[in-house]
Amino acid sequence: MEALFFWIVATGLIAAALAVIFNRNPVASALFLATTFVFLACVFITLEAFFLAVVQIIVYAGAVMVLFLFIIMLLDIKAEAKRPIPFGKILLVLALSLVFAFFFGKVLTDLPTGQTLLQWNVHGAPKQDAKEIGMVLFTNYTLVFGTTAVLLLVATIGVILLSKREVK
Amino acid sequence: MNWIVLLPPLIAAALITLFLRPLKKLSVLVSIGACAISLGGALAIFFADGEAKLSTLSWASLPGLEITIGAMGDPLASMMLLVVTGVGLLIHIFAYGYMKEDPGLSRFFAKLSLFMFSMLGIVLADNLVMMFIFWELVGLSSYLLIGFWFERPSAAEAAKKAFIVNRIGDFGFLLGILGTWAIFGSIHFEELKNSVAATGLPAGVSVGVITLVTFGLFMGCMGKSAQLPLHVWLPDAMEGPTPVSALIHAATMVAAGVYMLCRVFFILDLSAYTMEIIMWIGAATSLFAALIALQQNDIKRILAYSTLSQLGYMVMAVGCSATTEAMFHLTTHAFFKALLFLAAGSVIHGLHHEQDIWKMGNLKKYMPITFVTFLIGTLALTGFPGLSGFFSKESILFAAYHHNKVVFALGLFTALLTAFYMTRLFVVAFLGKERTEDVHHAHESPKVMTIPLILLAILAVIGGFIGIDRYIGPHAISHDSGGYGLVMGLSIASFLIGTGLAWRLYGNVTKEPYSFAILKNKFYSDEVYEAFLVKPQQALARFLAWFDYWVVGGLFVRLSCLSAAGAGEVLRLMQGGSLQAYVVVFILGVALLCYWILVKVAL
Amino acid sequence: MNVFTEITLNHYLALSGLLFMIGLAGVMIRRSILVIYMCLELMLNAANLALVAFNRFHVKPGGIHDYDGQIMVFMIITVAAAEVAVGLALIVSLYRLRQTTNVNDLNALKF
């Protein structure tokens, strides 16, 4: 069961990600990115991080992507022109990818973490994810929480300042 | 005691240079006074007769080499001291009269005093290094004095020439000193004399080595006393004021070379080859110079070549192992040559700086005192029997007769030529009719100039009778050896023939009747040096300049600069401004980092 | 068949790495700056995935599961959202200045 879900979700994730980068229309890219975030949320669910999955959808797919789309519409970005495939670039990218793939393979095969298997606790009590996170967040990580709040405030102010037009 | 002789001129020079420049009369007084004090000290040393208190100062003490500033009080030194200070004092007084209107009067006397200090240092020196130090100082003073009128380019050139040619000789001298120290282990004359007297040539030193070392020492004399290859500076040195010519280039500095030879004679004697060389160079120089003097028209040039010729005599005498004769001739030569130069200075001064003898004539009428003193000087130089020059020259010829007949013949012929050109000079300048209008405006010089002339004339007359040669030491060849009468007869004959011939040929002429280009152009010695030394050196300099600009500058400096700049240009292309290129490079860096950490370090 | 039926941490890490690489490729290939930014977000999410995976498979001694990784991801998501906002504001300013979003035209950052 774990394996089945994992493979479905993983395939979807990769497919959506590829679609993001290979689409010429920016709106299409944005939508596929949203799709990617949803699939990522599913991956979080397979990892039993339910709270995070929901937060992911709400924040990323719900807010960030909407923001992206607003900006695309605002700036009226056209689809990229079709251009001849830059052979050199592709080659470079492939080379780099192969290099990293090699590293990953090496690292992954040597790690001892390959022993623990993913196992869902289907028959027990449901995992009370949000409660557990809340317990930790508001006790151990209060400072972090507060700082993040201030950061959000600063970001808001910054955005307003940055996008102001000069008043003539 | 020796400091009383040595230091006053130095103090005078320092005082004048630092403080007394604007006060001209005071500077002159200080300088003349210092010379007089030195004369007093010299007299004291002379009369103390070897008992004078002479102190020594340790200048540098190194293991194996002890350099001192000290003094020698032997007859050779005390005689030379008297000559230098006595003649020097007379010339100082004359110089005041000669240079009275010159704006650089104080500077002149400061330099004169510096010269006196350096010359006295050479005379008093008790070791070779001290002598070398003062040797160089004398060269410097000569440079300063020859180039006294430095605004004149010819004077500046002549000063440079004198210094550079002197330097060449000094280089050989220094090598000779080093060789002497290496062979004998000491540089003090007393120690060297004792060492050579005891053991002669040290074991293991070949004849070739000692010849080289002694030749090095002789090179110093060649430079300072203007012997044959290094003679070129002396005629050009006449660019300096006439008192300078009298003091330095007649009486004292050029004699320093001969004095040095007499000082180290016992070392030179160890190599027969060097003695031969010295003799032949001396003879050649005297003949060479006499030939050139036959065709010169500048009064000072003629006297300069005459000095060269007489110096050749002295060196020749040393080469014949006759040091006493050489010093005797040095002393009498100082008297009459200084007299001749000062009288020439009087003539030049009276004619408002005219130096060409063909523009003079009948000066007997306008400058009687100068006329008489010049006559006495000429007769002394040419060897009129009874005057000082006769005795000294004839003693040298006698020594040469017993050494090498060819050299004797050369000396005799040179004496003839000497008589000829001096008589030519005298007749053309002082007798006959006025050759130009300006002569009518000539006037006798003031007393401050004529009194030294008279005093020197007296010395030139009595010099042979006061026993100078007996004081210095025994003659090399005693007069009882055969041939004395022959030599004396031949020398008188050469005098008569030379004088008579010149009288006949130049008696009543208005312009130079004969012209020998090679003699007039001094055997082209300057041109030869120019072609063989100056031009190659300049070519070498040009090549080195090219090398420095293109190879060192271009290849090393500019190339490294260009490669750095080029590398910079190439590296600059890496920052093209393309964001994605930056990303690629960034990721490559991350990849390398991962490789390093994961593969090399961790696993 | 083991690797396909038994899911371990390595699978998730491989997935994360692959996602990261895809995002990187997007950054290097695309010319519109907005799309590049989106691919940047993709890379960020790949990191998040790795963190959550590690958190899932990490057991403290004593058998307790902790949630530090998930807290971290939570913070990352929040900060990333703020960052997106600011970045897009910058892009808007840039667009107003240069009238272009083509990265090839935005090449003033050079020597």
mmCIF file of N, CA and C in Angstrom, chain A residues 9-103:
data_model
loop_
_atom_site.group_PDB
_atom_site.id
_atom_site.type_symbol
_atom_site.label_atom_id
_atom_site.label_comp_id
_atom_site.label_asym_id
_atom_site.label_seq_id
_atom_site.Cartn_x
_atom_site.Cartn_y
_atom_site.Cartn_z
ATOM 1 N N VAL A 9 2.111 9.034 -6.499
ATOM 2 C CA VAL A 9 2.310 10.458 -6.175
ATOM 3 C C VAL A 9 3.649 10.956 -6.717
ATOM 4 N N ALA A 10 4.652 10.112 -6.574
ATOM 5 C CA ALA A 10 5.971 10.543 -7.048
ATOM 6 C C ALA A 10 5.960 10.801 -8.541
ATOM 7 N N THR A 11 5.354 9.882 -9.289
ATOM 8 C CA THR A 11 5.289 10.067 -10.740
ATOM 9 C C THR A 11 4.575 11.349 -11.100
ATOM 10 N N GLY A 12 3.444 11.573 -10.419
ATOM 11 C CA GLY A 12 2.689 12.787 -10.689
ATOM 12 C C GLY A 12 3.528 14.022 -10.399
ATOM 13 N N LEU A 13 4.230 13.973 -9.305
ATOM 14 C CA LEU A 13 5.051 15.124 -8.906
ATOM 15 C C LEU A 13 6.082 15.449 -9.975
ATOM 16 N N ILE A 14 6.788 14.418 -10.381
ATOM 17 C CA ILE A 14 7.836 14.640 -11.377
ATOM 18 C C ILE A 14 7.258 15.124 -12.693
ATOM 19 N N ALA A 15 6.162 14.513 -13.072
ATOM 20 C CA ALA A 15 5.544 14.924 -14.327
ATOM 21 C C ALA A 15 5.136 16.376 -14.282
ATOM 22 N N ALA A 16 4.501 16.757 -13.163
ATOM 23 C CA ALA A 16 4.063 18.151 -13.045
ATOM 24 C C ALA A 16 5.255 19.097 -13.060
ATOM 25 N N ALA A 17 6.319 18.725 -12.347
ATOM 26 C CA ALA A 17 7.506 19.577 -12.310
ATOM 27 C C ALA A 17 8.088 19.745 -13.696
ATOM 28 N N LEU A 18 8.166 18.667 -14.446
ATOM 29 C CA LEU A 18 8.686 18.764 -15.806
ATOM 30 C C LEU A 18 7.818 19.651 -16.656
ATOM 31 N N ALA A 19 6.534 19.528 -16.420
ATOM 32 C CA ALA A 19 5.636 20.377 -17.185
ATOM 33 C C ALA A 19 5.860 21.844 -16.871
ATOM 34 N N VAL A 20 6.206 22.152 -15.621
ATOM 35 C CA VAL A 20 6.481 23.548 -15.254
ATOM 36 C C VAL A 20 7.598 24.110 -16.122
ATOM 37 N N ILE A 21 8.676 23.323 -16.232
ATOM 38 C CA ILE A 21 9.833 23.940 -16.891
ATOM 39 C C ILE A 21 9.759 23.836 -18.394
ATOM 40 N N PHE A 22 8.930 22.960 -18.917
ATOM 41 C CA PHE A 22 8.957 22.824 -20.372
ATOM 42 C C PHE A 22 7.835 23.573 -21.072
ATOM 43 N N ASN A 23 7.015 24.280 -20.329
ATOM 44 C CA ASN A 23 5.925 25.013 -20.939
ATOM 45 C C ASN A 23 6.347 26.400 -21.315
ATOM 46 N N ARG A 24 5.910 26.813 -22.512
ATOM 47 C CA ARG A 24 6.315 28.151 -22.910
ATOM 48 C C ARG A 24 5.404 29.219 -22.367
ATOM 49 N N ASN A 25 4.203 28.886 -22.144
ATOM 50 C CA ASN A 25 3.238 29.842 -21.634
ATOM 51 C C ASN A 25 3.420 29.962 -20.123
ATOM 52 N N PRO A 26 3.643 31.156 -19.616
ATOM 53 C CA PRO A 26 3.890 31.294 -18.181
ATOM 54 C C PRO A 26 2.679 30.953 -17.330
ATOM 55 N N VAL A 27 1.528 31.197 -17.873
ATOM 56 C CA VAL A 27 0.333 30.849 -17.099
ATOM 57 C C VAL A 27 0.260 29.340 -16.932
ATOM 58 N N ALA A 28 0.520 28.630 -17.997
ATOM 59 C CA ALA A 28 0.534 27.172 -17.913
ATOM 60 C C ALA A 28 1.573 26.703 -16.906
ATOM 61 N N SER A 29 2.746 27.377 -16.956
ATOM 62 C CA SER A 29 3.777 27.026 -15.984
ATOM 63 C C SER A 29 3.275 27.216 -14.571
ATOM 64 N N ALA A 30 2.602 28.308 -14.359
ATOM 65 C CA ALA A 30 2.114 28.604 -13.010
ATOM 66 C C ALA A 30 1.103 27.569 -12.567
ATOM 67 N N LEU A 31 0.226 27.199 -13.450
ATOM 68 C CA LEU A 31 -0.799 26.229 -13.063
ATOM 69 C C LEU A 31 -0.183 24.869 -12.764
ATOM 70 N N PHE A 32 0.758 24.513 -13.600
ATOM 71 C CA PHE A 32 1.413 23.242 -13.321
ATOM 72 C C PHE A 32 2.216 23.284 -12.030
ATOM 73 N N LEU A 33 2.721 24.458 -11.711
ATOM 74 C CA LEU A 33 3.410 24.590 -10.425
ATOM 75 C C LEU A 33 2.430 24.361 -9.295
ATOM 76 N N ALA A 34 1.259 24.901 -9.430
ATOM 77 C CA ALA A 34 0.245 24.666 -8.399
ATOM 78 C C ALA A 34 -0.039 23.183 -8.265
ATOM 79 N N THR A 35 -0.125 22.535 -9.428
ATOM 80 C CA THR A 35 -0.341 21.091 -9.410
ATOM 81 C C THR A 35 0.786 20.380 -8.664
ATOM 82 N N THR A 36 2.001 20.867 -8.929
ATOM 83 C CA THR A 36 3.145 20.269 -8.253
ATOM 84 C C THR A 36 3.017 20.404 -6.745
ATOM 85 N N PHE A 37 2.553 21.568 -6.329
ATOM 86 C CA PHE A 37 2.423 21.761 -4.878
ATOM 87 C C PHE A 37 1.378 20.800 -4.299
ATOM 88 N N VAL A 38 0.339 20.580 -5.053
ATOM 89 C CA VAL A 38 -0.689 19.662 -4.545
ATOM 90 C C VAL A 38 -0.115 18.249 -4.427
ATOM 91 N N PHE A 39 0.602 17.855 -5.446
ATOM 92 C CA PHE A 39 1.211 16.520 -5.376
ATOM 93 C C PHE A 39 2.196 16.428 -4.216
ATOM 94 N N LEU A 40 2.879 17.529 -4.006
ATOM 95 C CA LEU A 40 3.837 17.549 -2.898
ATOM 96 C C LEU A 40 3.099 17.383 -1.582
ATOM 97 N N ALA A 41 1.956 17.998 -1.498
ATOM 98 C CA ALA A 41 1.144 17.819 -0.290
ATOM 99 C C ALA A 41 0.775 16.351 -0.114
ATOM 100 N N CYS A 42 0.468 15.715 -1.227
ATOM 101 C CA CYS A 42 0.178 14.276 -1.135
ATOM 102 C C CYS A 42 1.374 13.489 -0.650
ATOM 103 N N VAL A 43 2.535 13.907 -1.101
ATOM 104 C CA VAL A 43 3.744 13.231 -0.633
ATOM 105 C C VAL A 43 3.877 13.420 0.867
ATOM 106 N N PHE A 44 3.558 14.632 1.321
ATOM 107 C CA PHE A 44 3.619 14.857 2.766
ATOM 108 C C PHE A 44 2.651 13.922 3.490
ATOM 109 N N ILE A 45 1.516 13.703 2.873
ATOM 110 C CA ILE A 45 0.532 12.818 3.521
ATOM 111 C C ILE A 45 1.085 11.397 3.612
ATOM 112 N N THR A 46 1.762 10.961 2.526
ATOM 113 C CA THR A 46 2.341 9.616 2.629
ATOM 114 C C THR A 46 3.383 9.555 3.731
ATOM 115 N N LEU A 47 3.944 10.702 4.051
ATOM 116 C CA LEU A 47 4.927 10.738 5.137
ATOM 117 C C LEU A 47 4.281 10.984 6.488
ATOM 118 N N GLU A 48 2.965 10.958 6.533
ATOM 119 C CA GLU A 48 2.208 11.137 7.767
ATOM 120 C C GLU A 48 2.375 12.525 8.357
ATOM 121 N N ALA A 49 2.681 13.523 7.479
ATOM 122 C CA ALA A 49 2.755 14.896 7.982
ATOM 123 C C ALA A 49 1.522 15.617 7.493
ATOM 124 N N PHE A 50 0.403 15.360 8.141
ATOM 125 C CA PHE A 50 -0.899 15.831 7.625
ATOM 126 C C PHE A 50 -1.033 17.329 7.746
ATOM 127 N N PHE A 51 -0.641 17.829 8.904
ATOM 128 C CA PHE A 51 -0.750 19.266 9.130
ATOM 129 C C PHE A 51 0.007 20.024 8.050
ATOM 130 N N LEU A 52 1.220 19.581 7.832
ATOM 131 C CA LEU A 52 2.050 20.262 6.848
ATOM 132 C C LEU A 52 1.440 20.172 5.456
ATOM 133 N N ALA A 53 0.864 19.062 5.156
ATOM 134 C CA ALA A 53 0.252 18.930 3.838
ATOM 135 C C ALA A 53 -0.805 19.990 3.632
ATOM 136 N N VAL A 54 -1.606 20.152 4.645
ATOM 137 C CA VAL A 54 -2.690 21.140 4.533
ATOM 138 C C VAL A 54 -2.091 22.540 4.456
ATOM 139 N N VAL A 55 -1.139 22.824 5.319
ATOM 140 C CA VAL A 55 -0.490 24.149 5.289
ATOM 141 C C VAL A 55 0.104 24.404 3.918
ATOM 142 N N GLN A 56 0.691 23.373 3.363
ATOM 143 C CA GLN A 56 1.279 23.493 2.027
ATOM 144 C C GLN A 56 0.235 23.925 1.019
ATOM 145 N N ILE A 57 -0.890 23.270 1.050
ATOM 146 C CA ILE A 57 -1.914 23.601 0.066
ATOM 147 C C ILE A 57 -2.428 25.000 0.296
ATOM 148 N N ILE A 58 -2.692 25.310 1.560
ATOM 149 C CA ILE A 58 -3.279 26.623 1.838
ATOM 150 C C ILE A 58 -2.309 27.718 1.428
ATOM 151 N N VAL A 59 -1.091 27.624 1.926
ATOM 152 C CA VAL A 59 -0.143 28.729 1.714
ATOM 153 C C VAL A 59 0.373 28.715 0.282
ATOM 154 N N TYR A 60 0.953 27.610 -0.122
ATOM 155 C CA TYR A 60 1.634 27.599 -1.411
ATOM 156 C C TYR A 60 0.653 27.609 -2.557
ATOM 157 N N ALA A 61 -0.126 26.546 -2.616
ATOM 158 C CA ALA A 61 -1.022 26.460 -3.768
ATOM 159 C C ALA A 61 -2.095 27.519 -3.715
ATOM 160 N N GLY A 62 -2.489 27.898 -2.484
ATOM 161 C CA GLY A 62 -3.579 28.837 -2.379
ATOM 162 C C GLY A 62 -3.149 30.287 -2.433
ATOM 163 N N ALA A 63 -2.072 30.652 -1.818
ATOM 164 C CA ALA A 63 -1.703 32.061 -1.738
ATOM 165 C C ALA A 63 -0.580 32.396 -2.705
ATOM 166 N N VAL A 64 0.514 31.667 -2.639
ATOM 167 C CA VAL A 64 1.701 32.010 -3.441
ATOM 168 C C VAL A 64 1.394 31.905 -4.920
ATOM 169 N N MET A 65 0.725 30.835 -5.302
ATOM 170 C CA MET A 65 0.461 30.679 -6.729
ATOM 171 C C MET A 65 -0.499 31.714 -7.230
ATOM 172 N N VAL A 66 -1.469 32.072 -6.392
ATOM 173 C CA VAL A 66 -2.396 33.126 -6.791
ATOM 174 C C VAL A 66 -1.621 34.418 -7.008
ATOM 175 N N LEU A 67 -0.719 34.686 -6.078
ATOM 176 C CA LEU A 67 0.126 35.880 -6.218
ATOM 177 C C LEU A 67 0.894 35.852 -7.535
ATOM 178 N N PHE A 68 1.460 34.719 -7.843
ATOM 179 C CA PHE A 68 2.206 34.578 -9.093
ATOM 180 C C PHE A 68 1.313 34.895 -10.292
ATOM 181 N N LEU A 69 0.124 34.325 -10.232
ATOM 182 C CA LEU A 69 -0.772 34.525 -11.366
ATOM 183 C C LEU A 69 -1.184 35.971 -11.484
ATOM 184 N N PHE A 70 -1.429 36.611 -10.343
ATOM 185 C CA PHE A 70 -1.747 38.045 -10.368
ATOM 186 C C PHE A 70 -0.642 38.803 -11.092
ATOM 187 N N ILE A 71 0.589 38.515 -10.699
ATOM 188 C CA ILE A 71 1.695 39.266 -11.288
ATOM 189 C C ILE A 71 1.810 38.978 -12.777
ATOM 190 N N ILE A 72 1.625 37.720 -13.130
ATOM 191 C CA ILE A 72 1.694 37.399 -14.561
ATOM 192 C C ILE A 72 0.669 38.200 -15.320
ATOM 193 N N MET A 73 -0.535 38.250 -14.760
ATOM 194 C CA MET A 73 -1.582 39.019 -15.428
ATOM 195 C C MET A 73 -1.266 40.487 -15.428
ATOM 196 N N LEU A 74 -0.728 40.974 -14.282
ATOM 197 C CA LEU A 74 -0.423 42.402 -14.168
ATOM 198 C C LEU A 74 0.610 42.815 -15.214
ATOM 199 N N LEU A 75 1.676 42.036 -15.313
ATOM 200 C CA LEU A 75 2.749 42.408 -16.230
ATOM 201 C C LEU A 75 2.466 41.937 -17.642
ATOM 202 N N ASP A 76 1.410 41.216 -17.799
ATOM 203 C CA ASP A 76 0.997 40.771 -19.120
ATOM 204 C C ASP A 76 2.145 40.096 -19.850
ATOM 205 N N ILE A 77 2.633 39.029 -19.252
ATOM 206 C CA ILE A 77 3.798 38.352 -19.820
ATOM 207 C C ILE A 77 3.322 37.411 -20.908
ATOM 208 N N LYS A 78 3.954 37.557 -22.033
ATOM 209 C CA LYS A 78 3.551 36.747 -23.162
ATOM 210 C C LYS A 78 4.246 35.406 -23.103
ATOM 211 N N ALA A 79 3.747 34.509 -23.911
ATOM 212 C CA ALA A 79 4.417 33.214 -23.995
ATOM 213 C C ALA A 79 5.763 33.386 -24.667
ATOM 214 N N GLU A 80 6.699 32.585 -24.246
ATOM 215 C CA GLU A 80 8.029 32.688 -24.844
ATOM 216 C C GLU A 80 8.003 32.247 -26.287
ATOM 217 N N ALA A 81 8.790 32.917 -27.059
ATOM 218 C CA ALA A 81 8.836 32.559 -28.484
ATOM 219 C C ALA A 81 9.504 31.216 -28.647
ATOM 220 N N LYS A 82 9.067 30.517 -29.684
ATOM 221 C CA LYS A 82 9.707 29.248 -29.958
ATOM 222 C C LYS A 82 11.111 29.537 -30.482
ATOM 223 N N ARG A 83 12.031 28.836 -29.998
ATOM 224 C CA ARG A 83 13.400 29.109 -30.443
ATOM 225 C C ARG A 83 14.113 27.792 -30.676
ATOM 226 N N PRO A 84 15.123 27.826 -31.480
ATOM 227 C CA PRO A 84 15.863 26.581 -31.702
ATOM 228 C C PRO A 84 16.491 26.106 -30.405
ATOM 229 N N ILE A 85 16.477 24.795 -30.276
ATOM 230 C CA ILE A 85 16.961 24.223 -29.022
ATOM 231 C C ILE A 85 18.453 24.511 -28.898
ATOM 232 N N PRO A 86 18.796 25.210 -27.880
ATOM 233 C CA PRO A 86 20.227 25.497 -27.714
ATOM 234 C C PRO A 86 20.964 24.232 -27.301
ATOM 235 N N PHE A 87 21.639 23.695 -28.263
ATOM 236 C CA PHE A 87 22.223 22.381 -28.052
ATOM 237 C C PHE A 87 23.233 22.379 -26.901
ATOM 238 N N GLY A 88 24.039 23.435 -26.900
ATOM 239 C CA GLY A 88 25.102 23.516 -25.888
ATOM 240 C C GLY A 88 24.529 23.524 -24.487
ATOM 241 N N LYS A 89 23.484 24.347 -24.322
ATOM 242 C CA LYS A 89 22.873 24.445 -22.996
ATOM 243 C C LYS A 89 22.317 23.100 -22.545
ATOM 244 N N ILE A 90 21.633 22.459 -23.473
ATOM 245 C CA ILE A 90 21.024 21.169 -23.130
ATOM 246 C C ILE A 90 22.100 20.186 -22.699
ATOM 247 N N LEU A 91 23.149 20.205 -23.455
ATOM 248 C CA LEU A 91 24.244 19.294 -23.148
ATOM 249 C C LEU A 91 24.822 19.573 -21.764
ATOM 250 N N LEU A 92 24.974 20.868 -21.501
ATOM 251 C CA LEU A 92 25.514 21.252 -20.210
ATOM 252 C C LEU A 92 24.606 20.790 -19.104
ATOM 253 N N VAL A 93 23.332 21.048 -19.295
ATOM 254 C CA VAL A 93 22.368 20.679 -18.262
ATOM 255 C C VAL A 93 22.379 19.171 -18.030
ATOM 256 N N LEU A 94 22.427 18.453 -19.141
ATOM 257 C CA LEU A 94 22.444 16.997 -19.003
ATOM 258 C C LEU A 94 23.682 16.532 -18.259
ATOM 259 N N ALA A 95 24.796 17.170 -18.614
ATOM 260 C CA ALA A 95 26.045 16.779 -17.948
ATOM 261 C C ALA A 95 25.956 17.013 -16.453
ATOM 262 N N LEU A 96 25.486 18.202 -16.114
ATOM 263 C CA LEU A 96 25.372 18.527 -14.690
ATOM 264 C C LEU A 96 24.437 17.547 -13.996
ATOM 265 N N SER A 97 23.361 17.260 -14.672
ATOM 266 C CA SER A 97 22.390 16.346 -14.062
ATOM 267 C C SER A 97 22.991 14.988 -13.824
ATOM 268 N N LEU A 98 23.737 14.553 -14.793
ATOM 269 C CA LEU A 98 24.359 13.241 -14.629
ATOM 270 C C LEU A 98 25.325 13.257 -13.458
ATOM 271 N N VAL A 99 26.047 14.367 -13.352
ATOM 272 C CA VAL A 99 26.990 14.467 -12.236
ATOM 273 C C VAL A 99 26.273 14.363 -10.905
ATOM 274 N N PHE A 100 25.208 15.147 -10.825
ATOM 275 C CA PHE A 100 24.487 15.103 -9.550
ATOM 276 C C PHE A 100 23.839 13.745 -9.330
ATOM 277 N N ALA A 101 23.368 13.152 -10.406
ATOM 278 C CA ALA A 101 22.759 11.829 -10.274
ATOM 279 C C ALA A 101 23.778 10.835 -9.730
ATOM 280 N N PHE A 102 24.958 10.971 -10.246
ATOM 281 C CA PHE A 102 26.014 10.077 -9.754
ATOM 282 C C PHE A 102 26.221 10.248 -8.261
ATOM 283 N N PHE A 103 26.285 11.533 -7.865
ATOM 284 C CA PHE A 103 26.505 11.767 -6.431
ATOM 285 C C PHE A 103 25.382 11.208 -5.600
#
